[in-house]
Short mmCIF file of C-alpha atoms (C1' of nucleotides) in Angstrom, two decimals:
data_model
loop_
_atom_site.label_atom_id
_atom_site.label_comp_id
_atom_site.label_asym_id
_atom_site.label_seq_id
_atom_site.Cartn_x
_atom_site.Cartn_y
_atom_site.Cartn_z
CA UNK A 29 -13.46 -35.96 2.34
CA UNK A 30 -14.92 -32.88 3.96
CA UNK A 31 -18.19 -31.55 2.57
CA UNK A 32 -17.20 -28.62 0.40
CA UNK A 33 -17.16 -25.42 2.37
CA UNK A 34 -18.13 -26.54 5.81
CA UNK A 35 -15.30 -25.33 7.96
CA UNK A 36 -13.59 -23.45 5.18
CA UNK A 37 -15.27 -20.06 5.44
CA UNK A 38 -13.22 -19.54 8.57
CA UNK A 39 -10.97 -16.74 7.41
CA UNK A 40 -8.31 -17.77 9.89
CA UNK A 41 -8.85 -15.43 12.78
CA UNK A 42 -7.89 -11.88 11.84
CA UNK A 43 -4.59 -10.62 13.12
CA UNK A 44 -4.45 -7.86 15.70
CA UNK A 45 -3.10 -5.50 13.06
CA UNK A 46 -6.25 -6.05 11.04
CA UNK A 47 -8.50 -5.52 14.00
CA UNK A 48 -6.71 -2.32 14.95
CA UNK A 49 -6.77 -1.19 11.32
CA UNK A 50 -10.51 -1.70 11.08
CA UNK A 51 -11.16 0.17 14.30
CA UNK A 52 -8.95 3.14 13.44
CA UNK A 53 -10.25 3.32 9.89
CA UNK A 54 -13.79 3.38 11.16
CA UNK A 55 -13.00 6.02 13.76
CA UNK A 56 -11.33 8.29 11.25
CA UNK A 57 -14.06 7.86 8.65
CA UNK A 58 -16.62 8.71 11.29
CA UNK A 59 -14.67 11.84 12.19
CA UNK A 60 -13.75 10.74 15.70
CA UNK A 61 -10.35 12.32 15.26
CA UNK A 62 -9.80 15.91 14.23
CA UNK A 63 -7.90 16.50 11.00
CA UNK A 64 -4.29 17.20 11.83
CA UNK A 65 -4.50 15.37 15.12
CA UNK A 66 -1.40 13.52 16.23
CA UNK A 67 -2.10 9.82 16.68
CA UNK A 68 0.44 8.51 19.16
CA UNK A 69 1.32 4.85 18.94
CA UNK A 70 1.62 4.35 22.68
CA UNK A 71 -1.71 6.05 23.40
CA UNK A 72 -3.60 3.98 20.84
CA UNK A 73 -1.85 0.82 21.97
CA UNK A 74 -2.86 1.16 25.61
CA UNK A 75 -6.36 2.26 24.65
CA UNK A 76 -6.81 -0.79 22.44
CA UNK A 77 -5.06 -3.12 24.87
CA UNK A 78 -2.39 -4.19 22.41
CA UNK A 79 1.27 -3.40 21.99
CA UNK A 80 2.71 -0.81 19.63
CA UNK A 81 3.59 -3.33 16.94
CA UNK A 82 0.13 -3.96 15.51
CA UNK A 83 -0.73 -0.27 15.89
CA UNK A 84 2.33 0.60 13.87
CA UNK A 85 1.36 -1.78 11.08
CA UNK A 86 -2.17 -0.42 11.05
CA UNK A 87 -0.86 3.14 10.79
CA UNK A 88 1.33 2.38 7.79
CA UNK A 89 -1.67 0.80 6.13
CA UNK A 90 -3.77 3.84 6.95
CA UNK A 91 -1.11 5.96 5.31
CA UNK A 92 -1.47 3.93 2.12
CA UNK A 93 -5.19 4.60 2.30
CA UNK A 94 -4.57 8.31 2.65
CA UNK A 95 -6.14 8.63 6.07
CA UNK A 96 -3.02 9.69 7.90
CA UNK A 97 0.26 11.28 7.00
CA UNK A 98 3.40 9.65 8.35
CA UNK A 99 6.27 11.96 9.21
CA UNK A 100 9.61 10.48 10.07
CA UNK A 101 10.29 10.43 13.80
CA UNK A 102 7.14 12.48 14.30
CA UNK A 103 4.42 9.94 13.86
CA UNK A 104 0.99 9.79 12.28
CA UNK A 105 -1.24 12.80 11.71
CA UNK A 106 -4.81 12.55 10.47
CA UNK A 107 -5.08 13.89 6.97
CA UNK A 108 -7.11 16.97 6.30
CA UNK A 109 -8.93 16.25 3.09
CA UNK A 110 -9.03 19.25 0.80
CA UNK A 111 -10.84 19.90 -2.43
CA UNK A 112 -7.67 18.83 -4.17
CA UNK A 113 -8.10 15.44 -2.54
CA UNK A 114 -11.69 15.27 -3.70
CA UNK A 115 -10.52 15.90 -7.22
CA UNK A 116 -7.71 13.37 -7.00
CA UNK A 117 -9.95 10.66 -5.62
CA UNK A 118 -12.59 11.40 -8.25
CA UNK A 119 -10.23 11.35 -11.23
CA UNK A 120 -8.39 8.26 -10.06
CA UNK A 121 -11.63 6.49 -9.30
CA UNK A 122 -13.02 7.32 -12.71
CA UNK A 123 -9.89 5.96 -14.35
CA UNK A 124 -10.05 2.60 -12.61
CA UNK A 125 -13.80 2.23 -12.52
CA UNK A 126 -13.97 2.66 -16.28
CA UNK A 127 -11.57 -0.26 -16.55
CA UNK A 128 -13.48 -2.23 -13.95
CA UNK A 129 -16.80 -1.71 -15.75
CA UNK A 130 -15.35 -2.56 -19.15
CA UNK A 131 -14.25 -5.89 -17.83
CA UNK A 132 -17.15 -6.52 -15.50
CA UNK A 133 -19.86 -6.07 -18.11
CA UNK A 134 -18.71 -9.11 -20.06
CA UNK A 135 -18.01 -11.17 -16.96
CA UNK A 136 -21.11 -10.58 -14.88
CA UNK A 137 -23.52 -13.46 -14.74
CA UNK A 138 -26.83 -14.22 -13.11
CA UNK A 139 -25.59 -14.13 -9.51
CA UNK A 140 -23.85 -10.76 -9.95
CA UNK A 141 -26.89 -9.09 -11.42
CA UNK A 142 -29.05 -10.63 -8.74
CA UNK A 143 -26.79 -9.13 -6.08
CA UNK A 144 -27.01 -5.76 -7.80
CA UNK A 145 -30.75 -5.93 -8.02
CA UNK A 146 -30.94 -6.76 -4.34
CA UNK A 147 -29.00 -3.60 -3.55
CA UNK A 148 -31.12 -1.57 -5.95
CA UNK A 149 -34.23 -2.93 -4.29
CA UNK A 150 -32.97 -1.75 -0.93
CA UNK A 151 -32.25 1.68 -2.36
CA UNK A 152 -35.78 1.94 -3.67
CA UNK A 153 -37.33 0.55 -0.53
CA UNK A 154 -35.33 2.58 1.96
CA UNK A 155 -37.58 4.62 4.22
CA UNK A 156 -37.26 8.33 3.61
CA UNK A 157 -35.35 10.17 4.78
CA UNK A 158 -32.50 7.73 4.25
CA UNK A 159 -29.88 7.81 6.94
CA UNK A 160 -26.53 8.99 5.51
CA UNK A 161 -24.67 5.88 6.64
CA UNK A 162 -27.25 3.64 4.99
CA UNK A 163 -27.06 5.60 1.77
CA UNK A 164 -23.28 5.37 1.74
CA UNK A 165 -23.33 1.67 2.53
CA UNK A 166 -25.70 0.86 -0.29
CA UNK A 167 -23.84 3.06 -2.73
CA UNK A 168 -20.53 1.38 -1.99
CA UNK A 169 -22.08 -2.08 -1.99
CA UNK A 170 -23.29 -1.48 -5.52
CA UNK A 171 -19.88 -0.44 -6.79
CA UNK A 172 -18.13 -3.20 -4.87
CA UNK A 173 -19.99 -5.67 -7.04
CA UNK A 174 -18.50 -4.12 -10.17
CA UNK A 175 -15.00 -4.26 -8.77
CA UNK A 176 -15.44 -7.83 -7.61
CA UNK A 177 -16.81 -8.88 -10.99
CA UNK A 178 -14.03 -7.27 -13.00
CA UNK A 179 -11.66 -9.98 -11.82
CA UNK A 180 -8.59 -7.79 -11.53
CA UNK A 181 -6.58 -8.04 -8.34
CA UNK A 182 -4.64 -4.84 -8.85
CA UNK A 183 -7.67 -2.73 -9.67
CA UNK A 184 -9.36 -4.23 -6.65
CA UNK A 185 -6.44 -3.17 -4.53
CA UNK A 186 -6.47 0.40 -5.78
CA UNK A 187 -10.20 0.55 -5.13
CA UNK A 188 -9.62 -0.69 -1.59
CA UNK A 189 -7.05 2.04 -1.11
CA UNK A 190 -9.47 4.85 -1.99
CA UNK A 191 -12.72 3.23 -0.92
CA UNK A 192 -12.85 4.63 2.57
CA UNK A 193 -12.00 8.09 1.33
CA UNK A 194 -14.87 7.82 -1.11
CA UNK A 195 -16.94 6.70 1.84
CA UNK A 196 -15.89 9.74 3.82
CA UNK A 197 -16.78 12.13 1.01
CA UNK A 198 -20.12 10.48 0.32
CA UNK A 199 -20.93 10.58 3.99
CA UNK A 200 -20.11 14.25 4.36
CA UNK A 201 -22.18 15.03 1.33
CA UNK A 202 -25.18 13.02 2.39
CA UNK A 203 -25.17 14.72 5.74
CA UNK A 204 -25.19 18.16 4.16
CA UNK A 205 -27.43 17.47 1.16
CA UNK A 206 -29.69 14.51 1.85
CA UNK A 207 -30.92 13.98 -1.69
CA UNK A 208 -29.65 10.44 -2.10
CA UNK A 209 -33.30 9.57 -1.75
CA UNK A 210 -34.02 11.04 -5.16
CA UNK A 211 -30.91 10.41 -7.23
CA UNK A 212 -29.50 7.26 -5.67
CA UNK A 213 -31.87 4.68 -7.06
CA UNK A 214 -32.45 5.93 -10.64
CA UNK A 215 -28.80 6.70 -11.32
CA UNK A 216 -27.60 3.30 -10.18
CA UNK A 217 -30.37 1.58 -12.05
CA UNK A 218 -29.24 3.30 -15.23
CA UNK A 219 -25.70 2.08 -14.65
CA UNK A 220 -26.95 -1.44 -14.05
CA UNK A 221 -28.85 -1.43 -17.31
CA UNK A 222 -25.83 -0.21 -19.20
CA UNK A 223 -23.72 -3.00 -17.73
CA UNK A 224 -26.26 -5.63 -18.71
CA UNK A 225 -25.71 -4.76 -22.37
CA UNK A 226 -22.31 -6.44 -22.08
CA UNK A 227 -20.79 -3.72 -24.26
CA UNK A 228 -17.50 -2.39 -22.85
CA UNK A 229 -17.79 0.99 -24.54
CA UNK A 230 -21.31 1.50 -23.26
CA UNK A 231 -20.33 0.43 -19.76
CA UNK A 232 -17.41 2.82 -19.82
CA UNK A 233 -19.60 5.72 -20.89
CA UNK A 234 -22.19 4.92 -18.26
CA UNK A 235 -19.57 4.92 -15.52
CA UNK A 236 -18.24 8.27 -16.69
CA UNK A 237 -21.69 9.78 -16.66
CA UNK A 238 -22.55 8.31 -13.28
CA UNK A 239 -19.36 9.43 -11.59
CA UNK A 240 -19.27 12.89 -13.09
CA UNK A 241 -22.77 13.44 -11.76
CA UNK A 242 -21.67 12.37 -8.32
CA UNK A 243 -18.62 14.62 -8.55
CA UNK A 244 -20.67 17.64 -9.46
CA UNK A 245 -22.74 17.15 -6.33
CA UNK A 246 -19.59 16.55 -4.30
CA UNK A 247 -18.09 19.83 -5.34
CA UNK A 248 -20.90 21.68 -3.62
CA UNK A 249 -19.27 20.83 -0.30
CA UNK A 250 -17.03 23.47 1.09
CA UNK A 251 -13.81 21.83 2.10
CA UNK A 252 -10.60 23.36 3.35
CA UNK A 253 -8.50 24.76 0.55
CA UNK A 254 -5.11 24.04 2.01
CA UNK A 255 -3.79 21.69 4.60
CA UNK A 256 -3.01 23.75 7.68
CA UNK B 209 18.70 33.21 7.47
CA UNK B 210 20.18 30.19 5.80
CA UNK B 211 21.05 30.44 2.11
CA UNK B 212 18.19 28.72 0.32
CA UNK B 213 18.87 25.03 0.04
CA UNK B 214 22.23 24.59 1.65
CA UNK B 215 21.58 21.98 4.25
CA UNK B 216 18.05 21.25 3.14
CA UNK B 217 18.63 18.53 0.54
CA UNK B 218 19.40 16.20 3.41
CA UNK B 219 16.52 13.73 3.14
CA UNK B 220 16.79 12.80 6.79
CA UNK B 221 18.75 9.57 6.74
CA UNK B 222 16.66 6.72 5.36
CA UNK B 223 15.21 4.30 7.86
CA UNK B 224 16.41 0.71 8.00
CA UNK B 225 13.07 -0.42 6.61
CA UNK B 226 13.71 1.65 3.51
CA UNK B 227 17.22 0.35 3.10
CA UNK B 228 16.05 -3.23 3.44
CA UNK B 229 13.15 -2.56 1.08
CA UNK B 230 15.47 -1.19 -1.59
CA UNK B 231 17.84 -4.13 -1.29
CA UNK B 232 15.14 -6.77 -1.43
CA UNK B 233 13.30 -5.03 -4.25
CA UNK B 234 16.47 -4.88 -6.26
CA UNK B 235 17.29 -8.51 -5.56
CA UNK B 236 13.86 -9.69 -6.62
CA UNK B 237 13.78 -7.55 -9.74
CA UNK B 238 17.16 -8.91 -10.69
CA UNK B 239 15.90 -12.44 -10.22
CA UNK B 240 18.15 -13.29 -7.28
CA UNK B 241 15.31 -15.22 -5.70
CA UNK B 242 13.40 -17.94 -7.46
CA UNK B 243 9.66 -17.41 -7.94
CA UNK B 244 7.82 -19.20 -5.17
CA UNK B 245 10.81 -19.08 -2.85
CA UNK B 246 10.05 -18.68 0.82
CA UNK B 247 11.65 -15.53 2.23
CA UNK B 248 12.14 -16.09 5.95
CA UNK B 249 12.24 -13.04 8.15
CA UNK B 250 14.91 -14.36 10.47
CA UNK B 251 17.19 -15.42 7.62
CA UNK B 252 16.98 -12.06 5.88
CA UNK B 253 17.40 -10.24 9.17
CA UNK B 254 20.64 -11.95 10.11
CA UNK B 255 21.94 -11.71 6.55
CA UNK B 256 21.27 -7.96 6.47
CA UNK B 257 22.45 -7.45 10.05
CA UNK B 258 19.18 -5.99 11.27
CA UNK B 259 16.36 -7.30 13.39
CA UNK B 260 13.11 -8.75 12.09
CA UNK B 261 11.13 -5.53 12.53
CA UNK B 262 12.46 -3.60 9.55
CA UNK B 263 12.46 -6.77 7.43
CA UNK B 264 8.80 -7.26 8.26
CA UNK B 265 7.92 -3.74 7.22
CA UNK B 266 9.84 -4.13 3.99
CA UNK B 267 8.01 -7.36 3.22
CA UNK B 268 4.59 -5.83 3.68
CA UNK B 269 5.62 -3.05 1.34
CA UNK B 270 6.87 -5.58 -1.18
CA UNK B 271 3.51 -7.26 -0.98
CA UNK B 272 1.82 -3.99 -1.91
CA UNK B 273 4.17 -3.82 -4.88
CA UNK B 274 3.21 -7.33 -5.91
CA UNK B 275 6.68 -8.79 -5.54
CA UNK B 276 5.80 -11.20 -2.78
CA UNK B 277 2.69 -12.90 -1.53
CA UNK B 278 2.05 -12.81 2.19
CA UNK B 279 0.32 -15.83 3.69
CA UNK B 280 -0.81 -15.70 7.29
CA UNK B 281 1.51 -17.53 9.62
CA UNK B 282 3.38 -18.83 6.62
CA UNK B 283 5.39 -15.84 5.57
CA UNK B 284 6.45 -14.18 2.32
CA UNK B 285 6.76 -16.04 -0.98
CA UNK B 286 8.24 -14.54 -4.11
CA UNK B 287 5.49 -13.97 -6.65
CA UNK B 288 5.52 -15.90 -9.86
CA UNK B 289 4.36 -13.43 -12.47
CA UNK B 290 2.04 -15.00 -14.98
CA UNK B 291 0.57 -13.73 -18.21
CA UNK B 292 -2.47 -12.72 -16.19
CA UNK B 293 -0.21 -10.43 -14.22
CA UNK B 294 1.19 -8.95 -17.39
CA UNK B 295 -2.31 -8.20 -18.52
CA UNK B 296 -3.33 -6.72 -15.18
CA UNK B 297 -0.31 -4.50 -14.99
CA UNK B 298 -0.80 -3.38 -18.57
CA UNK B 299 -4.49 -2.53 -18.25
CA UNK B 300 -4.07 -0.78 -14.93
CA UNK B 301 -1.09 1.13 -16.18
CA UNK B 302 -2.96 2.25 -19.27
CA UNK B 303 -5.84 3.46 -17.12
CA UNK B 304 -3.68 5.63 -14.90
CA UNK B 305 -1.20 6.75 -17.51
CA UNK B 306 -4.02 8.08 -19.66
CA UNK B 307 -5.05 10.20 -16.71
CA UNK B 308 -1.47 11.19 -16.00
CA UNK B 309 -0.88 12.27 -19.58
CA UNK B 310 -4.15 14.20 -19.79
CA UNK B 311 -3.08 16.25 -16.83
CA UNK B 312 0.61 16.41 -17.60
CA UNK B 313 0.22 17.77 -21.11
CA UNK B 314 -1.27 21.03 -19.84
CA UNK B 315 1.08 21.27 -16.88
CA UNK B 316 4.42 20.55 -18.44
CA UNK B 317 6.69 23.53 -18.92
CA UNK B 318 10.13 24.22 -20.27
CA UNK B 319 12.03 22.24 -17.62
CA UNK B 320 9.88 19.13 -18.00
CA UNK B 321 10.29 19.03 -21.78
CA UNK B 322 13.98 19.65 -21.38
CA UNK B 323 14.24 16.67 -19.06
CA UNK B 324 12.34 14.54 -21.57
CA UNK B 325 14.54 15.64 -24.41
CA UNK B 326 17.59 14.76 -22.39
CA UNK B 327 16.27 11.22 -21.94
CA UNK B 328 15.34 11.02 -25.62
CA UNK B 329 18.81 12.15 -26.53
CA UNK B 330 20.29 9.35 -24.47
CA UNK B 331 17.99 6.84 -26.16
CA UNK B 332 19.14 8.01 -29.55
CA UNK B 333 22.78 8.16 -28.58
CA UNK B 334 22.94 4.83 -26.75
CA UNK B 335 25.57 2.57 -28.24
CA UNK B 336 24.08 -0.46 -29.95
CA UNK B 337 23.37 -2.98 -28.76
CA UNK B 338 21.75 -1.26 -25.78
CA UNK B 339 22.12 -3.12 -22.54
CA UNK B 340 18.73 -4.28 -21.23
CA UNK B 341 19.12 -2.50 -17.91
CA UNK B 342 19.98 0.75 -19.66
CA UNK B 343 17.00 0.45 -21.96
CA UNK B 344 14.67 -0.18 -19.03
CA UNK B 345 16.13 2.67 -17.03
CA UNK B 346 15.68 5.16 -19.84
CA UNK B 347 12.19 3.93 -20.62
CA UNK B 348 11.07 4.32 -17.02
CA UNK B 349 12.81 7.66 -16.65
CA UNK B 350 10.78 8.97 -19.54
CA UNK B 351 7.48 7.88 -18.08
CA UNK B 352 8.46 9.03 -14.60
CA UNK B 353 8.53 12.55 -15.96
CA UNK B 354 4.91 12.27 -17.06
CA UNK B 355 3.82 10.98 -13.68
CA UNK B 356 5.75 13.65 -11.86
CA UNK B 357 4.30 16.38 -14.07
CA UNK B 358 0.70 15.26 -13.69
CA UNK B 359 0.72 16.57 -10.14
CA UNK B 360 -1.45 13.84 -8.67
CA UNK B 361 -0.26 12.20 -5.49
CA UNK B 362 -2.56 9.20 -5.71
CA UNK B 363 -1.76 8.42 -9.32
CA UNK B 364 1.89 8.76 -8.44
CA UNK B 365 1.43 6.24 -5.68
CA UNK B 366 -0.29 3.70 -7.91
CA UNK B 367 2.50 4.12 -10.44
CA UNK B 368 5.06 3.49 -7.72
CA UNK B 369 3.21 0.33 -6.77
CA UNK B 370 3.43 -1.17 -10.26
CA UNK B 371 6.62 0.48 -11.45
CA UNK B 372 9.01 -2.25 -10.46
CA UNK B 373 6.76 -4.90 -11.96
CA UNK B 374 6.79 -2.93 -15.20
CA UNK B 375 10.53 -2.80 -14.81
CA UNK B 376 10.68 -6.55 -14.41
CA UNK B 377 8.60 -7.18 -17.52
CA UNK B 378 10.53 -4.68 -19.62
CA UNK B 379 13.76 -6.23 -18.49
CA UNK B 380 12.70 -9.76 -19.33
CA UNK B 381 11.55 -8.62 -22.71
CA UNK B 382 14.65 -6.67 -23.55
CA UNK B 383 16.76 -9.66 -22.66
CA UNK B 384 14.81 -11.92 -24.97
CA UNK B 385 14.12 -9.50 -27.82
CA UNK B 386 16.71 -6.72 -27.86
CA UNK B 387 14.91 -4.42 -30.28
CA UNK B 388 14.62 -1.45 -27.95
CA UNK B 389 17.33 -0.03 -30.12
CA UNK B 390 14.91 0.36 -32.98
CA UNK B 391 11.58 1.14 -31.39
CA UNK B 392 12.56 2.89 -28.17
CA UNK B 393 13.57 6.25 -29.48
CA UNK B 394 10.97 6.91 -32.21
CA UNK B 395 8.02 5.72 -30.15
CA UNK B 396 8.89 7.87 -27.19
CA UNK B 397 9.60 10.83 -29.42
CA UNK B 398 6.13 10.49 -30.89
CA UNK B 399 4.64 10.50 -27.42
CA UNK B 400 6.64 13.54 -26.47
CA UNK B 401 5.38 15.44 -29.50
CA UNK B 402 1.80 14.53 -28.72
CA UNK B 403 2.22 15.82 -25.18
CA UNK B 404 3.64 19.11 -26.39
CA UNK B 405 0.36 19.86 -28.16
CA UNK B 406 -1.16 20.43 -24.72
CA UNK B 407 -4.33 18.70 -25.86
CA UNK B 408 -5.63 16.18 -23.29
CA UNK B 409 -7.48 14.06 -25.84
CA UNK B 410 -4.43 13.84 -28.09
CA UNK B 411 -2.17 13.00 -25.15
CA UNK B 412 -4.57 10.29 -24.07
CA UNK B 413 -4.67 8.75 -27.52
CA UNK B 414 -0.90 8.86 -27.82
CA UNK B 415 -0.48 7.04 -24.51
CA UNK B 416 -2.92 4.36 -25.57
CA UNK B 417 -1.09 3.81 -28.81
CA UNK B 418 2.32 3.78 -27.15
CA UNK B 419 1.34 1.33 -24.42
CA UNK B 420 -0.62 -1.02 -26.63
CA UNK B 421 2.44 -1.29 -28.85
CA UNK B 422 4.57 -2.14 -25.87
CA UNK B 423 2.02 -4.68 -24.69
CA UNK B 424 1.92 -6.43 -28.02
CA UNK B 425 5.65 -6.93 -27.81
CA UNK B 426 5.37 -8.02 -24.20
CA UNK B 427 2.90 -10.74 -25.04
CA UNK B 428 5.53 -12.48 -27.13
CA UNK B 429 7.19 -13.57 -23.92
CA UNK B 430 6.25 -16.99 -22.75
CA UNK B 431 5.41 -16.72 -19.10
CA UNK B 432 3.99 -19.34 -16.74
CA UNK B 433 0.28 -19.76 -17.17
CA UNK B 434 -0.59 -20.51 -13.61
CA UNK B 435 1.14 -19.97 -10.32
CA UNK B 436 2.41 -23.34 -9.21
"C1'" DC C 154 0.17 -51.61 4.17
"C1'" DG C 155 -2.46 -47.19 4.12
"C1'" DA C 156 -4.65 -43.71 6.68
"C1'" DT C 157 -5.11 -41.03 10.80
"C1'" DC C 158 -3.88 -38.78 14.86
"C1'" DG C 159 -0.56 -36.83 18.06
"C1'" DT C 160 3.69 -34.63 18.78
"C1'" DA C 161 7.68 -31.63 17.74
"C1'" DA C 162 10.20 -28.35 15.03
"C1'" DA C 163 10.11 -24.23 12.46
"C1'" DT C 164 8.19 -19.83 11.51
"C1'" DT C 165 5.40 -15.98 12.15
"C1'" DG C 166 2.64 -12.86 15.42
"C1'" DT C 167 3.10 -10.15 19.51
"C1'" DT C 168 5.06 -7.96 23.39
"C1'" DA C 169 8.12 -5.15 26.21
"C1'" DG C 170 12.14 -2.48 26.69
"C1'" DC C 171 16.20 0.19 24.97
"C1'" DA C 172 18.30 3.64 21.65
"C1'" DA C 173 17.96 7.50 18.50
"C1'" DT C 174 15.73 11.57 17.02
"C1'" DT C 175 12.85 15.43 17.30
"C1'" DA C 176 10.69 19.43 19.17
"C1'" DA C 177 9.82 22.47 22.87
"C1'" DC C 178 11.33 25.04 26.74
"C1'" DG C 179 14.28 28.14 29.24
"C1'" DA C 180 18.73 30.23 30.16
"C1'" DT C 181 22.02 33.20 28.11
"C1'" DT C 182 23.92 36.79 25.36
"C1'" DG C 183 24.20 40.63 22.19
"C1'" DC D 210 14.07 42.65 24.61
"C1'" DA D 211 14.84 39.50 20.58
"C1'" DA D 212 17.43 35.80 19.00
"C1'" DT D 213 20.27 31.81 19.71
"C1'" DC D 214 22.03 27.82 21.89
"C1'" DG D 215 21.99 24.02 25.25
"C1'" DT D 216 19.07 20.92 27.85
"C1'" DT D 217 15.21 17.98 28.65
"C1'" DA D 218 10.94 15.62 27.80
"C1'" DA D 219 8.27 13.10 24.58
"C1'" DT D 220 7.86 10.09 20.76
"C1'" DT D 221 9.26 7.10 17.24
"C1'" DG D 222 12.79 3.50 15.44
"C1'" DC D 223 14.75 -0.68 16.53
"C1'" DT D 224 15.96 -4.92 19.04
"C1'" DA D 225 15.35 -9.17 21.45
"C1'" DA D 226 12.65 -12.43 23.74
"C1'" DC D 227 8.07 -14.79 24.27
"C1'" DA D 228 3.54 -16.83 22.57
"C1'" DA D 229 0.62 -18.75 19.02
"C1'" DT D 230 0.09 -21.18 14.77
"C1'" DT D 231 1.17 -24.06 11.08
"C1'" DT D 232 3.40 -27.79 8.85
"C1'" DA D 233 5.84 -32.08 8.69
"C1'" DC D 234 7.16 -36.24 10.55
"C1'" DG D 235 6.43 -40.59 12.81
"C1'" DA D 236 3.88 -43.75 15.74
"C1'" DT D 237 -0.37 -46.09 16.06
"C1'" DC D 238 -4.39 -48.44 14.57
"C1'" DG D 239 -7.54 -50.44 11.32
#
DNA sequence: CGATCGTAAATTGTTAGCAATTAACGATTG
DNA sequence: CAATCGTTAATTGCTAACAATTTACGATCG
């Protein structure tokens, strides 16, 4: 018998598709490609030293995540995120995060709250001014815990599909208005406290309040009105 | 100048991946494959007279739709839908359909209501006993109108990703308890009337009531408890 | 006789090359 | 000179062959 979990946490070497996906996702989120830019399979393939197959698979996944638009026989074009997209992501996120919180609040135990508190501690302790990427990372880490705790594969999947867009928006905002310092910690703490009541209705309300606050700040960004 | 819409409705010949996807999706929904069955790329490819590429793409899409499970270096296995899956699909669907209805009720115009009424008319007029596949088709057609009217690409996409699972559950239910005849028409009519009030809160409540009713009936099915 | 290790078969992951489609350019015509 | 039609270049869609990985079987050893 093998000691439990000795060689197991070896997530079976990621496939090339996954590697390529991660790289491209990161590059797009970081704004390395211009919106509207044509991503050519062959170009990316040679640049990444792989063949077109894995690149192709990564691109279809990126389409599902809303980062690129796939046009038949034309290829992949980086999406230009408009204020309509901000609204869509916000409303969809609210819908699923309400559900996630409802379920999570009665399922979270000691370890989950400990993980949350660790993140909260980092938010409080972060040296001002907080770097945008750190702020975004902590913010998402906090919400990831809720989604993980809600124990709902399909909700988890939807969250994954909008997560990097949320990341993009948060990043843009934090670059333009670096006030995460002030609102980040208290607002998340409030949400944590609501969750610890283990009352679905309360958790739901807290999520709505939290997200609508974030959305209000997000709307201050000036984004393109229409895709060119 | 070309007369508006003469050659346009030519949706640019579907790709092989799409054809394969449609076929496999249909076969799985209709129960042509046993749950847990191993779908081998090469087998499907030769059977469908295409190469493994398109089959592969179709399988990854089917995974996103929850019809198969993809295991690294093992391949695609037909999902066995458990009562946990029924619950997940139901709760996720409720979350997004609330949102869809909220938006749809203030966006629906004459044509949308006309389309709904046409479906309702067919529900009422259907000769008893209604064939399960007809009942499912009409049911989904009705809800498709809501999703289309809500004007929300991302919600639409999530709906697409669970739609055929909903279809599967509805089908199974209608086969076992053919009472769509009695509840189908009045319940959908009630929802339609709520939507026509153009009041988001009312629409939301109506959706919740409608779906929870459907879920209660769905729970009567005895489904496997655990994936084998 | 049971357990373990090595080997082989089957299947997926990846690559490279060919075919089909699109879009852009330039010649041609009214 | 503007508009249209053929031609060509570029890019994706698809195919077929190769490499890597996993599982299953059987020989070997205790």
